Short mmCIF file of C-alpha atoms and ligand atoms in Angstrom, two decimals:
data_model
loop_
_atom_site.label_atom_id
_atom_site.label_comp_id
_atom_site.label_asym_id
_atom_site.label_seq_id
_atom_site.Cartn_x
_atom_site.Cartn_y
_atom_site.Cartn_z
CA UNK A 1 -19.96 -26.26 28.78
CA UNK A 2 -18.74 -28.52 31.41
CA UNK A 3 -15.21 -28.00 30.31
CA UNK A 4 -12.80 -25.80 32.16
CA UNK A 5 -11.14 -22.54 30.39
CA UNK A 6 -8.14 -22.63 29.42
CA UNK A 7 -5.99 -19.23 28.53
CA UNK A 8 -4.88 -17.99 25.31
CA UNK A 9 -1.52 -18.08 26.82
CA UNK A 10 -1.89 -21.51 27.79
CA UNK A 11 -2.87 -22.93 24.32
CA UNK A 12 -0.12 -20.81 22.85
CA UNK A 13 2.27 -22.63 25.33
CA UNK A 14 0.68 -26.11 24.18
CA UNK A 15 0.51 -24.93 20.32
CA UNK A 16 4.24 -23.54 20.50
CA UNK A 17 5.49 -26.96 22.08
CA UNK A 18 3.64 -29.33 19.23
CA UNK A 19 4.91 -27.13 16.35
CA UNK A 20 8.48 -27.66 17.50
CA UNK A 21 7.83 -31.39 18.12
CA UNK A 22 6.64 -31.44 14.12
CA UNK A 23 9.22 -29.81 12.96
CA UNK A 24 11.50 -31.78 14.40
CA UNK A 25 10.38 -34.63 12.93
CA UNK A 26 9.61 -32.65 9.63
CA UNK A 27 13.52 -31.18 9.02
CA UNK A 28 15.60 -33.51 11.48
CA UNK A 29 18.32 -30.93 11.13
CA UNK A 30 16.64 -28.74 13.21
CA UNK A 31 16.85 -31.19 16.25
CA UNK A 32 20.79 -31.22 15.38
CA UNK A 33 21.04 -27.61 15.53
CA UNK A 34 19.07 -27.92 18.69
CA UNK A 35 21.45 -29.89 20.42
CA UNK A 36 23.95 -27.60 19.27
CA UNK A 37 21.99 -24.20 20.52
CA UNK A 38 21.68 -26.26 23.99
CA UNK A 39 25.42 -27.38 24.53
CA UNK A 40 26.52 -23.70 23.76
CA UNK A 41 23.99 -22.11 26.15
CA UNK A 42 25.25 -24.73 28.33
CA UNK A 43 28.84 -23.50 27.91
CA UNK A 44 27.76 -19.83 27.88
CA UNK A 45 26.18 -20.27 31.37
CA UNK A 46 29.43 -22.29 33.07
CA UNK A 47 31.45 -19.44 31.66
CA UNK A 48 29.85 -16.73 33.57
CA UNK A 49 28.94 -17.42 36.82
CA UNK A 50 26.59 -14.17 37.01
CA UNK A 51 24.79 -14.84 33.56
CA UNK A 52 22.20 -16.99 35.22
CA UNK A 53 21.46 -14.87 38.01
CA UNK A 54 20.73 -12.13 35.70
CA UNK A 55 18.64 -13.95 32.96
CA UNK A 56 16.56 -15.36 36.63
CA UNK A 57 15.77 -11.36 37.15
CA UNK A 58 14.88 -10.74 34.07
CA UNK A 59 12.50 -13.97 33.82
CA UNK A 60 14.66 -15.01 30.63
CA UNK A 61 16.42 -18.43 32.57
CA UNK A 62 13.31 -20.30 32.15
CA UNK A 63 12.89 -19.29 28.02
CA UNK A 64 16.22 -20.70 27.41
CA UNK A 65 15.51 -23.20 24.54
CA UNK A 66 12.31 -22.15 23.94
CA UNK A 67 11.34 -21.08 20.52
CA UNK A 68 10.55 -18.03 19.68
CA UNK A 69 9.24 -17.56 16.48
CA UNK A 70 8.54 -19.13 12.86
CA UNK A 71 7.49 -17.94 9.70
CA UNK A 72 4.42 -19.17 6.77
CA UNK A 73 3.25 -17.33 3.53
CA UNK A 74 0.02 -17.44 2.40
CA UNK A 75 -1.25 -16.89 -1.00
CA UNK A 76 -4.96 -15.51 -0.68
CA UNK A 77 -6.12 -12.24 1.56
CA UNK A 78 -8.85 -14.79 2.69
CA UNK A 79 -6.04 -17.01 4.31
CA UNK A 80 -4.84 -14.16 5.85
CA UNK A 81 -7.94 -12.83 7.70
CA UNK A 82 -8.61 -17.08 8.47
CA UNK A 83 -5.29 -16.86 9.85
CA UNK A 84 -5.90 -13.44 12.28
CA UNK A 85 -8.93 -15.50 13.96
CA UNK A 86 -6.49 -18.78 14.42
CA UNK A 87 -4.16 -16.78 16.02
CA UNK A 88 -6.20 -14.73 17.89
CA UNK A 89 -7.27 -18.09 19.95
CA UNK A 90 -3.88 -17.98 21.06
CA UNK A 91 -3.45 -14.15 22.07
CA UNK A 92 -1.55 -13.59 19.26
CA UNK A 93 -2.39 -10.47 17.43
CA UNK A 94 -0.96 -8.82 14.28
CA UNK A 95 1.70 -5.98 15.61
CA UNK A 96 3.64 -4.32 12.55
CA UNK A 97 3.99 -4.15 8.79
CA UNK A 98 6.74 -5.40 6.97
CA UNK A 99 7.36 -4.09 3.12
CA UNK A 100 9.30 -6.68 1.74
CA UNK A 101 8.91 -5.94 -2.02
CA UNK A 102 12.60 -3.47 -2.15
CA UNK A 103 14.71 -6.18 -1.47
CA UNK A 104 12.66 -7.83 -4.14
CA UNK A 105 10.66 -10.37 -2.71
CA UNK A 106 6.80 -9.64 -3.47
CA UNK A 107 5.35 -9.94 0.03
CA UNK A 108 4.10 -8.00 2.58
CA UNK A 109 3.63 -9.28 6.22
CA UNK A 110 3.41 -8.75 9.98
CA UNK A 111 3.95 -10.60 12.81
CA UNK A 112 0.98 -12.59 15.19
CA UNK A 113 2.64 -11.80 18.77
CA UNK A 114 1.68 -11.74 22.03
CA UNK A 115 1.47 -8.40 23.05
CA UNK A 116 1.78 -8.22 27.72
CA UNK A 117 5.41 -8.32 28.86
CA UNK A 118 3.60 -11.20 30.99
CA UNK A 119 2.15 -12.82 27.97
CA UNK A 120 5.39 -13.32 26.41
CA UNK A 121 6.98 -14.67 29.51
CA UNK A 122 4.72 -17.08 29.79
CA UNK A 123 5.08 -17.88 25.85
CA UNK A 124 6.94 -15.79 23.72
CA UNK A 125 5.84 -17.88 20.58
CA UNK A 126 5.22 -15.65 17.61
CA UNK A 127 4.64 -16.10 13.54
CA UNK A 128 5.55 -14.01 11.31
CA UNK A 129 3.71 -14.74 8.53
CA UNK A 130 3.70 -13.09 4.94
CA UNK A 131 0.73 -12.48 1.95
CA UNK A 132 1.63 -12.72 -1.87
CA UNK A 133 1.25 -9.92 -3.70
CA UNK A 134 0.29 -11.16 -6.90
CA UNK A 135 0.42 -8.14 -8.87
CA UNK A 136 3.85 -8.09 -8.36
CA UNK A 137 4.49 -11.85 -10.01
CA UNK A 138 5.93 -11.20 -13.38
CA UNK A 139 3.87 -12.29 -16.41
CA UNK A 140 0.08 -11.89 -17.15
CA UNK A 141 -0.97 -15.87 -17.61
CA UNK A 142 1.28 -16.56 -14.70
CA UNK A 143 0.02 -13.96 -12.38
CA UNK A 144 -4.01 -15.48 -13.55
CA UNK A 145 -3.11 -18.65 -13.11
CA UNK A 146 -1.43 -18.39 -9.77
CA UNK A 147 -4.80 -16.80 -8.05
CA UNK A 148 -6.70 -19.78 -9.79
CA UNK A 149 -4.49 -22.28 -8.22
CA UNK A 150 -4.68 -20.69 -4.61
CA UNK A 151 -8.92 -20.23 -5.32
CA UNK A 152 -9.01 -23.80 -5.35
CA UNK A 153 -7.41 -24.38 -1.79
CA UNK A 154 -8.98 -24.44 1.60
CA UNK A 155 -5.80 -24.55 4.57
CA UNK A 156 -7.89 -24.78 7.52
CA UNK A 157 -9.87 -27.78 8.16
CA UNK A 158 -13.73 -27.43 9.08
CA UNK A 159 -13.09 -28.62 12.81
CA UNK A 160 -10.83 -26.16 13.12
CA UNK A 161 -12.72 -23.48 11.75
CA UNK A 162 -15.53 -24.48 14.49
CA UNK A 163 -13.48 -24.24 16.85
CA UNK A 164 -12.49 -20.65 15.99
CA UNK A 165 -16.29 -20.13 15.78
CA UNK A 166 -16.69 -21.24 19.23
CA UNK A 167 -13.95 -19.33 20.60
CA UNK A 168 -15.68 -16.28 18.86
CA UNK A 169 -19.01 -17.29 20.51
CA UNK A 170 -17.85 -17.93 23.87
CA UNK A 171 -14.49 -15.69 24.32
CA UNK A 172 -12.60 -19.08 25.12
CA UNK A 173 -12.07 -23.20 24.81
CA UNK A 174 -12.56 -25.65 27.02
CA UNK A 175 -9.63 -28.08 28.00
CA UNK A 176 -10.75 -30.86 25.31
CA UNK A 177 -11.54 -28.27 22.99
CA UNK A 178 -7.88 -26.55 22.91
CA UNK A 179 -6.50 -29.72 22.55
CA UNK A 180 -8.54 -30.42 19.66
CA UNK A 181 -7.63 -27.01 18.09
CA UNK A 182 -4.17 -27.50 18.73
CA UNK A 183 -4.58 -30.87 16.81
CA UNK A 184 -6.69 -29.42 14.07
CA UNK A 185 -3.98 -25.79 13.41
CA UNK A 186 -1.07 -27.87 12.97
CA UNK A 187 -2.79 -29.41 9.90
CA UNK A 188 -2.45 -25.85 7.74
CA UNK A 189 1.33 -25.98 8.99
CA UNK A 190 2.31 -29.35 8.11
CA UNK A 191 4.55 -30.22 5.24
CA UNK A 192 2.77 -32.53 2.93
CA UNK A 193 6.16 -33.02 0.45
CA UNK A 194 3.42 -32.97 -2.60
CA UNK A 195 2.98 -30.07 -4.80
CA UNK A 196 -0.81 -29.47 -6.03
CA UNK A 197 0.74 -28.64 -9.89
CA UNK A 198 2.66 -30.43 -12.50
CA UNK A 199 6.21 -30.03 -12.60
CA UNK A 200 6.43 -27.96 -15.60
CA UNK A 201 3.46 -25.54 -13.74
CA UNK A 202 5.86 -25.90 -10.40
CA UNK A 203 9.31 -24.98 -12.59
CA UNK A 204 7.64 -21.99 -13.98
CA UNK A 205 7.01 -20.31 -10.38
CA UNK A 206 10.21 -21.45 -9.57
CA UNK A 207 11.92 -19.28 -12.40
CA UNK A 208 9.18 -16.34 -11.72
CA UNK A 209 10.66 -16.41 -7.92
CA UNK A 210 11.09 -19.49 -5.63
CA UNK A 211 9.21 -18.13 -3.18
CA UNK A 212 6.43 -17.87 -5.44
CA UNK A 213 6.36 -21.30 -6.16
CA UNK A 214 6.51 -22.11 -2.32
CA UNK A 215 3.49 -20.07 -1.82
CA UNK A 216 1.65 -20.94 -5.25
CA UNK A 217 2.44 -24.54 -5.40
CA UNK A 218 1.62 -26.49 -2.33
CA UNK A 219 -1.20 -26.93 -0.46
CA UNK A 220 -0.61 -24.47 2.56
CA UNK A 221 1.14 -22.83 4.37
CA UNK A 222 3.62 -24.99 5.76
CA UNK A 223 5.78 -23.68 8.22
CA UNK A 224 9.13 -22.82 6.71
CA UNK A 225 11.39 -22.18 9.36
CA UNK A 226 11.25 -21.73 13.45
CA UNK A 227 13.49 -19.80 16.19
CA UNK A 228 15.87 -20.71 18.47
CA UNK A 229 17.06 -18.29 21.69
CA UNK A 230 20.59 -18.59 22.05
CA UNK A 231 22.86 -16.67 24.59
CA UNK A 232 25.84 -17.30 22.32
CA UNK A 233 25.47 -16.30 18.64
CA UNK A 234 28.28 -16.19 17.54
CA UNK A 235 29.47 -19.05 19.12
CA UNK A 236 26.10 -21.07 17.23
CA UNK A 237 27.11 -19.79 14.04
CA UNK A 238 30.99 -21.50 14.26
CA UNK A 239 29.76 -24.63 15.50
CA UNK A 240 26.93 -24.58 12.41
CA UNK A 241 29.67 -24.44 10.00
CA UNK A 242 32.13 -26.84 11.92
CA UNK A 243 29.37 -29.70 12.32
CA UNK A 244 28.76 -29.00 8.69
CA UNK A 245 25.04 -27.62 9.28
CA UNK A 246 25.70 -25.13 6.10
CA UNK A 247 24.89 -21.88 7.96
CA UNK A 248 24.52 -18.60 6.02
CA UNK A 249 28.05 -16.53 5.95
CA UNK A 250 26.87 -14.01 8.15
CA UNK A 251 25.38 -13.38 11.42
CA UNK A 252 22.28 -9.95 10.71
CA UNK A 253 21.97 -7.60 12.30
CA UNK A 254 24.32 -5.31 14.65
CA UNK A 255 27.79 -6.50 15.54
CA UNK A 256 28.37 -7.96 19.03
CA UNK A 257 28.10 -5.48 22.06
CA UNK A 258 28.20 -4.64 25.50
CA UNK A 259 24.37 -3.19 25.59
CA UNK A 260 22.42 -5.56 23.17
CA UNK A 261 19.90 -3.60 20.67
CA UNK A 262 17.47 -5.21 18.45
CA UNK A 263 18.35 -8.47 17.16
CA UNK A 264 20.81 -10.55 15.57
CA UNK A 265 20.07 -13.69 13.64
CA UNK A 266 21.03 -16.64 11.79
CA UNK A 267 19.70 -19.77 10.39
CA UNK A 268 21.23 -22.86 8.57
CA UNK A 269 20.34 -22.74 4.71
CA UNK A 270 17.03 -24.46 3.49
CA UNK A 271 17.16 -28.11 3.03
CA UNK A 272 16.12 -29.80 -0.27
CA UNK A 273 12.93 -31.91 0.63
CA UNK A 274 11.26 -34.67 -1.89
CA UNK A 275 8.45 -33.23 -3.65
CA UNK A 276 5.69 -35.80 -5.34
CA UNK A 277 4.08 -33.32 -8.49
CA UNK A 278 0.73 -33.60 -9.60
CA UNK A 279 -0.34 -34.88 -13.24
CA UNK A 280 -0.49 -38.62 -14.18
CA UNK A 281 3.20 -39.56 -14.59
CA UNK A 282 3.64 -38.62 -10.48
CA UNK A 283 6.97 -36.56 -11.72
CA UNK A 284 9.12 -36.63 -8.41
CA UNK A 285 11.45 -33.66 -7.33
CA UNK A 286 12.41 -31.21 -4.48
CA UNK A 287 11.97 -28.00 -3.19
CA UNK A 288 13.78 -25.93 -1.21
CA UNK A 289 12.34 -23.47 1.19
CA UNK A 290 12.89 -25.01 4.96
CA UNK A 291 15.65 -24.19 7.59
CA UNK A 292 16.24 -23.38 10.87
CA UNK A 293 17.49 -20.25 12.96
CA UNK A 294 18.54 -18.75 16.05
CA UNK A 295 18.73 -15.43 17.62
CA UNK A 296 19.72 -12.93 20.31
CA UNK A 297 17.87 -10.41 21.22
CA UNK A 298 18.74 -6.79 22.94
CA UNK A 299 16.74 -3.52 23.68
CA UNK A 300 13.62 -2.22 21.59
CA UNK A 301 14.82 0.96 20.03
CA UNK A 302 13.20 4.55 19.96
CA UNK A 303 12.31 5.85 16.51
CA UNK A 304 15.50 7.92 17.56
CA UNK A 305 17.61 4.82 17.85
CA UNK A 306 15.92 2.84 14.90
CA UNK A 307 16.96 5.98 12.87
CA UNK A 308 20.72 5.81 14.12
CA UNK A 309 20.67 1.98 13.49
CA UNK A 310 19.08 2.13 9.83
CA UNK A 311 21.52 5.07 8.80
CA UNK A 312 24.39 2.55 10.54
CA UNK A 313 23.39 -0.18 8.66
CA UNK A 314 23.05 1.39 5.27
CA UNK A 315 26.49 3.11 5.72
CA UNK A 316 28.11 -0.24 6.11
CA UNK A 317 25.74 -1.97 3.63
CA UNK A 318 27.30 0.66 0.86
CA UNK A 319 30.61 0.74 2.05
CA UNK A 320 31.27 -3.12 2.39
CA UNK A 321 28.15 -5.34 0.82
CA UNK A 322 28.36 -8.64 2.45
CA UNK A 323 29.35 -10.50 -0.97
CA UNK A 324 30.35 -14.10 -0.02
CA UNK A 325 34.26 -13.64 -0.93
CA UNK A 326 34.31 -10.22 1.43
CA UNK A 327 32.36 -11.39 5.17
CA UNK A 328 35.63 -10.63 7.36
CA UNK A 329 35.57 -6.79 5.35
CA UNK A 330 31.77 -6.55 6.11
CA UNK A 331 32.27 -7.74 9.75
CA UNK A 332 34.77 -5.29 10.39
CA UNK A 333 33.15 -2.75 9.02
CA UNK A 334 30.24 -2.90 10.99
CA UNK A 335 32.15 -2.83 13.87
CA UNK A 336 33.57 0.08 13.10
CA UNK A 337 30.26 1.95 11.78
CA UNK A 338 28.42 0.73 15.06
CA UNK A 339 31.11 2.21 16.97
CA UNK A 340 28.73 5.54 16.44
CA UNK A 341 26.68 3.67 18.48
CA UNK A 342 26.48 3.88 22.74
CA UNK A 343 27.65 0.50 23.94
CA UNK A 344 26.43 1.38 27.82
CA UNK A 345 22.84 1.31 29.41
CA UNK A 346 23.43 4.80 30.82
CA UNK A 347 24.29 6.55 27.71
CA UNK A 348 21.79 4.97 25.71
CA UNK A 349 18.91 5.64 27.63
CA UNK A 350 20.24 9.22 28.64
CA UNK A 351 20.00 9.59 24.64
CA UNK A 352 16.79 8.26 24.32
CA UNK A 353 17.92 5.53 21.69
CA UNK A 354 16.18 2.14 23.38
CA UNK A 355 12.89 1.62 25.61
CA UNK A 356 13.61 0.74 29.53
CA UNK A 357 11.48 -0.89 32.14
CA UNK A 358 11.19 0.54 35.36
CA UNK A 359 11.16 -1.04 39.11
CA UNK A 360 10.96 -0.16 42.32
CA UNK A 361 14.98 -1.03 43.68
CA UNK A 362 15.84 -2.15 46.59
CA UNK A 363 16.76 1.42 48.82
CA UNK A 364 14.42 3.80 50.13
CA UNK A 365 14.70 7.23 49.14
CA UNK A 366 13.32 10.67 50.30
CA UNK A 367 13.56 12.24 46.81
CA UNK A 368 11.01 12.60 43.95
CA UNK A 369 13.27 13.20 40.70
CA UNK A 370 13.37 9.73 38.49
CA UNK A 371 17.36 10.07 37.71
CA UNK A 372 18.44 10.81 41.70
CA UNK A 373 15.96 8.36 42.51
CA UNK A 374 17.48 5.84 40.13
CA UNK A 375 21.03 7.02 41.07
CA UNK A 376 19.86 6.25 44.93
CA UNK A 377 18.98 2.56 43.80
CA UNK A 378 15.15 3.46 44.44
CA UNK A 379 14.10 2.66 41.58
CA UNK A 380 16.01 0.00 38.76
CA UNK A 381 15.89 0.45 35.26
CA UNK A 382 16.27 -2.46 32.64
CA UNK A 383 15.93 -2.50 28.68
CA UNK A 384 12.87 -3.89 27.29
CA UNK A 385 13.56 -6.80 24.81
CA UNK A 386 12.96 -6.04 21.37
CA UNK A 387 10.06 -8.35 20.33
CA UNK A 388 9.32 -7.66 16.33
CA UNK A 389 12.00 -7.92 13.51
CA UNK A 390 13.56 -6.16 10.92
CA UNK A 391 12.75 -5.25 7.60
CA UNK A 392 16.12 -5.74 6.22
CA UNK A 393 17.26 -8.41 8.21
CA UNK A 394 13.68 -10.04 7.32
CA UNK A 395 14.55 -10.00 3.51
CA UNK A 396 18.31 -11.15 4.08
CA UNK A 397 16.66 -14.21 5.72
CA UNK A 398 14.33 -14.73 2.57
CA UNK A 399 17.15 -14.33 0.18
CA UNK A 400 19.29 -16.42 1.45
CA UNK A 401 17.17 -19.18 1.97
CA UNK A 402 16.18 -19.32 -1.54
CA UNK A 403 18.97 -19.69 -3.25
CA UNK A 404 20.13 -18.34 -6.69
CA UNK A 405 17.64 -16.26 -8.03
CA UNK A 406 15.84 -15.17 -4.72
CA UNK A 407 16.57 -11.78 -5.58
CA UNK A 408 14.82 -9.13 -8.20
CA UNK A 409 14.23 -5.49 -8.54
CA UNK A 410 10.52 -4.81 -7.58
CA UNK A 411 9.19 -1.20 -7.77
CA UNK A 412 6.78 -1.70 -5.98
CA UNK A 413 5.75 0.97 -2.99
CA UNK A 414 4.28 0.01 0.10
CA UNK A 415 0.84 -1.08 0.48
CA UNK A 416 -0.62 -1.31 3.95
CA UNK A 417 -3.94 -0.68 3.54
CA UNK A 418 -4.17 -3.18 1.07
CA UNK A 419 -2.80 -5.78 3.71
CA UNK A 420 -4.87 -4.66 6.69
CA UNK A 421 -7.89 -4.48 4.29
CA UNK A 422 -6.86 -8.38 3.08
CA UNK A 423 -6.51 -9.15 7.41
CA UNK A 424 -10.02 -7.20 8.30
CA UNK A 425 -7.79 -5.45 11.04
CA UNK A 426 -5.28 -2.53 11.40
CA UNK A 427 -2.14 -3.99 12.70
CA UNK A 428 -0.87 -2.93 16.00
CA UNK A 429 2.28 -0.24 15.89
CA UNK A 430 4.87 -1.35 17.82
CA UNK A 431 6.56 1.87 18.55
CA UNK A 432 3.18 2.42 20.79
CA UNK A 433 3.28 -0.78 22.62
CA UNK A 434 7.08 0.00 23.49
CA UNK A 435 6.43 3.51 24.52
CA UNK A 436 3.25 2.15 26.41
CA UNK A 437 5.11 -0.07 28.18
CA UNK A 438 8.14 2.12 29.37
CA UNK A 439 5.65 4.89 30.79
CA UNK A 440 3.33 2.29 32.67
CA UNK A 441 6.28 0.54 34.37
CA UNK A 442 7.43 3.95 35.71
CA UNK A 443 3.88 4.96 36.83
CA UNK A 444 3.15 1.81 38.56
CA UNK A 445 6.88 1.94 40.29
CA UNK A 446 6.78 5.56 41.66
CA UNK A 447 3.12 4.65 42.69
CA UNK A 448 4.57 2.01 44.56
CA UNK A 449 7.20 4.08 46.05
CA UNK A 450 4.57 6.60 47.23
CA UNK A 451 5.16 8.94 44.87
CA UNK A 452 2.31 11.22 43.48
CA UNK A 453 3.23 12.45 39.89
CA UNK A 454 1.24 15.14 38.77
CA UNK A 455 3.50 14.86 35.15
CA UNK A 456 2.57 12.12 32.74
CA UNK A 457 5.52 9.74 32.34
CA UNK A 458 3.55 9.89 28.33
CA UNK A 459 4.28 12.59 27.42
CA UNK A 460 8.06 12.49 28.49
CA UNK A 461 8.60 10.18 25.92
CA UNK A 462 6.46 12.16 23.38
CA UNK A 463 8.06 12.39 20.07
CA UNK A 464 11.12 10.04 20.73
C1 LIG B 501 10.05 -14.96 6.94
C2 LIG B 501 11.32 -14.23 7.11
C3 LIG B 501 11.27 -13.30 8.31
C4 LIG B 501 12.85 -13.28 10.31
O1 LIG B 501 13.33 -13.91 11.28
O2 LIG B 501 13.32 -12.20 9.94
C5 LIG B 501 11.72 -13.90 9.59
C6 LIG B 501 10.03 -15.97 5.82
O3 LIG B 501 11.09 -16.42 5.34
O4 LIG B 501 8.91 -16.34 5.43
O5 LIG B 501 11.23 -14.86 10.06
NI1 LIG B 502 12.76 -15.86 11.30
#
């Protein structure tokens, strides 16, 4: 090959940049929100002077307004595995498992992420993408005749899948030849606005569950929604609704606070896009499965502080459901459940709730012991961003999206093994790459400070 390398990060970077350009043009709304995401970041960063020196530390200033994640369904465990070797091209791999099926929505799904803190900062890009379970679709001829329709489908072209081939074979691409595979992947995420089934075929998913239809009906899987960073949420979500960009009536996840955890998200609804049907009369009608969304991010949380979080979230979820004509008594109540909470860096970490990074700081110190060491400013501590997202807030995002009718009762238990089985991989836990991450940053610094640890920073955080 006479062609340079190029890095998986680097055709991530290039991949990341031409799926916002297409969806863009795709859902022009997006653009609007956009522009909206950037004049509030823009106001967020004249309000507070120190903001941009701290997001410079952190490596965060130059992600502002980069996207960080979007979502696809696929319909066949055969698109799925296709799907691990695109992504692996791009360093992303598959890092959790996602049970959607008890808020009703019969998918499972993880999330194709970079996985090195310097990986992300380079490109945080990341899809979460989800596989039909089609033994959850109600009715017998329905549930036949959906595999038939997704047997007859093929969502990557052949270029592309040579390209993957020579990736396999050689461990990389050439310059040309990432180009070309950037060219040839966006093809399975393009939006074709043309259903591969009648209308009557199409209005029967539709009634079964409309994400059914936007799986079963079309001829891939086109990408149904991407990510914006914002440093404002709350701010995006008023100026959504006040520029008329129909946003969903509440921001998920925790309430505002001092010490960030997890996430917090929000999207404007899905749009209603022409659709051109199949069959000889060329019925014409539209479907609605496309939006756009923004988030904030805060600290990854211990199983510890996941566990405080879940039994939060569940206390306010029964004591205030977020019903449409009761948001202010659902807002409020979270803030007063997450009260329970620790708002502060100190606390939190001294409980063991989120995951920190550790640095050398900028004093010199004669001691050994991590806290006096840390109180001597020898050593810094920051929270490591939480990368992955939430189950719940995950099926809040589907159901609201879909409209009427995006919701049914599914008893249907986990299946993992049936998803890593469909993938031809186990997925990556993210608790470990967390935990990894925390210990190796505090090795590396009290190496660096010239301090030889006989006790394994591990197994401090063992069974957090
Ligand atoms: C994916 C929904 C999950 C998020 O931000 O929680 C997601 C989908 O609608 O296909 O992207
Ligand atoms: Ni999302």
């Amino acid at each position: 090959m006479t062609d340079t390398h190029v890095s998986a990060d680097t055709i991530r970077s290039i991949f990341s940049a031409a799926m916002t350009q297409m969806y863009r043009d795709e859902v022009p709304r997006y653009l609007e929100m956009t522009r909206i995401v950037g004049e509030i970041d823009g106001e967020a960063l004249a309000r507070d002077p120190e903001l941009e020196a701290r997001l410079r530390r952190s490596g965060a200033f130059d992600l502002i307004g980069v996207e960080r994640h979007g979502a696809i369904r696929v319909g066949r465990p055969e698109e799925l595995a296709g799907l691990r070797r695109l992504f692996a091209v791009m360093g992303m791999h598959p890092v959790g498992y996602y049970d959607l099926s008890p808020a009703g929505v019969p998918v499972h799904s993880t999330c194709f992420r970079p996985i090195e803190a310097q990986s992300i900062r380079r490109c945080p890009f990341r899809i979460f993408t989800s596989l039909l379970r089609p033994e959850l679709i109600e009715g017998e001829d329905l549930r036949r005749e959906a595999l038939e329709i997704l047997s007859r489908r093929r969502i990557f072209t052949p270029r592309c899948l040579h390209l993957i081939e020579i990736f396999e074979a050689n461990g990389a691409l050439g310059e040309a030849q990432a180009i070309e595979f950037v060219h040839e992947a966006l093809h399975t995420f393009r939006w074709r606005g043309e259903a591969t089934v009648t209308a009557g075929v199409y209005e029967a998913y539709r009634k079964a569950h409309p994400l059914v239809a936007d799986i079963v009906c079309f001829h891939g899987p086109h990408i149904n929604h991407l990510t914006l960073p914002t440093l404002d949420i709350d701010a995006v979500q008023t100026a959504l609704a006040e520029r008329g960009l129909d946003p969903k009536s509440i921001v998920e996840g925790p309430s505002r606070r001092a010490f960030p955890i997890l996430l917090r998200q929000t999207s404007f609804k899905a749009i209603a896009e022409p659709v051109r049907f199949a069959g000889r009369e060329e019925a014409r009608g539209e479907h609605r499965a496309r939006f756009g969304e923004i988030e904030q991010r805060g600290a990854a949380l211990t199983a510890k502080g996941r566990a405080l979080y879940d039994r939060l979230l569940a206390e306010t979820l029964a004591a205030a459901p977020p019903r449409d004509d009761a948001i202010a008594d659902y807002m409020a109540e979270l803030k007063r459940r997450f009260a329970a909470f620790p708002d502060d860096a100190a606390t939190v970490r001294a409980q063991g709730l989120a995951f920190f990074r550790y640095a050398p700081g900028e004093r010199k110190s004669a001691q050994e012991d991590v806290e006096t060491l840390l109180r001597e400013g020898a050593l810094r501590v920051e929270p490591i961003i939480y990368e992955d997202f939430l189950p719940v807030s995950a099926a809040g995002i589907f159901q609201s999206n879909l409209g009427e009718g995006g919701r049914r009762e599914l008893s249907a238990s986990a299946s993992r093994e049936a998803f890593e089985h469909a993938l031809g991989t186990k997925v990556a836990d993210e608790m470990a790459i967390y935990a990894h991450e925390e210990a190796s940053s505090l090795e590396r610094a009290l190496t660096t400070l010239g301090i030889m640890e006989n006790r394994s920073p591990m197994a401090e955080n063992a069974g957090r």
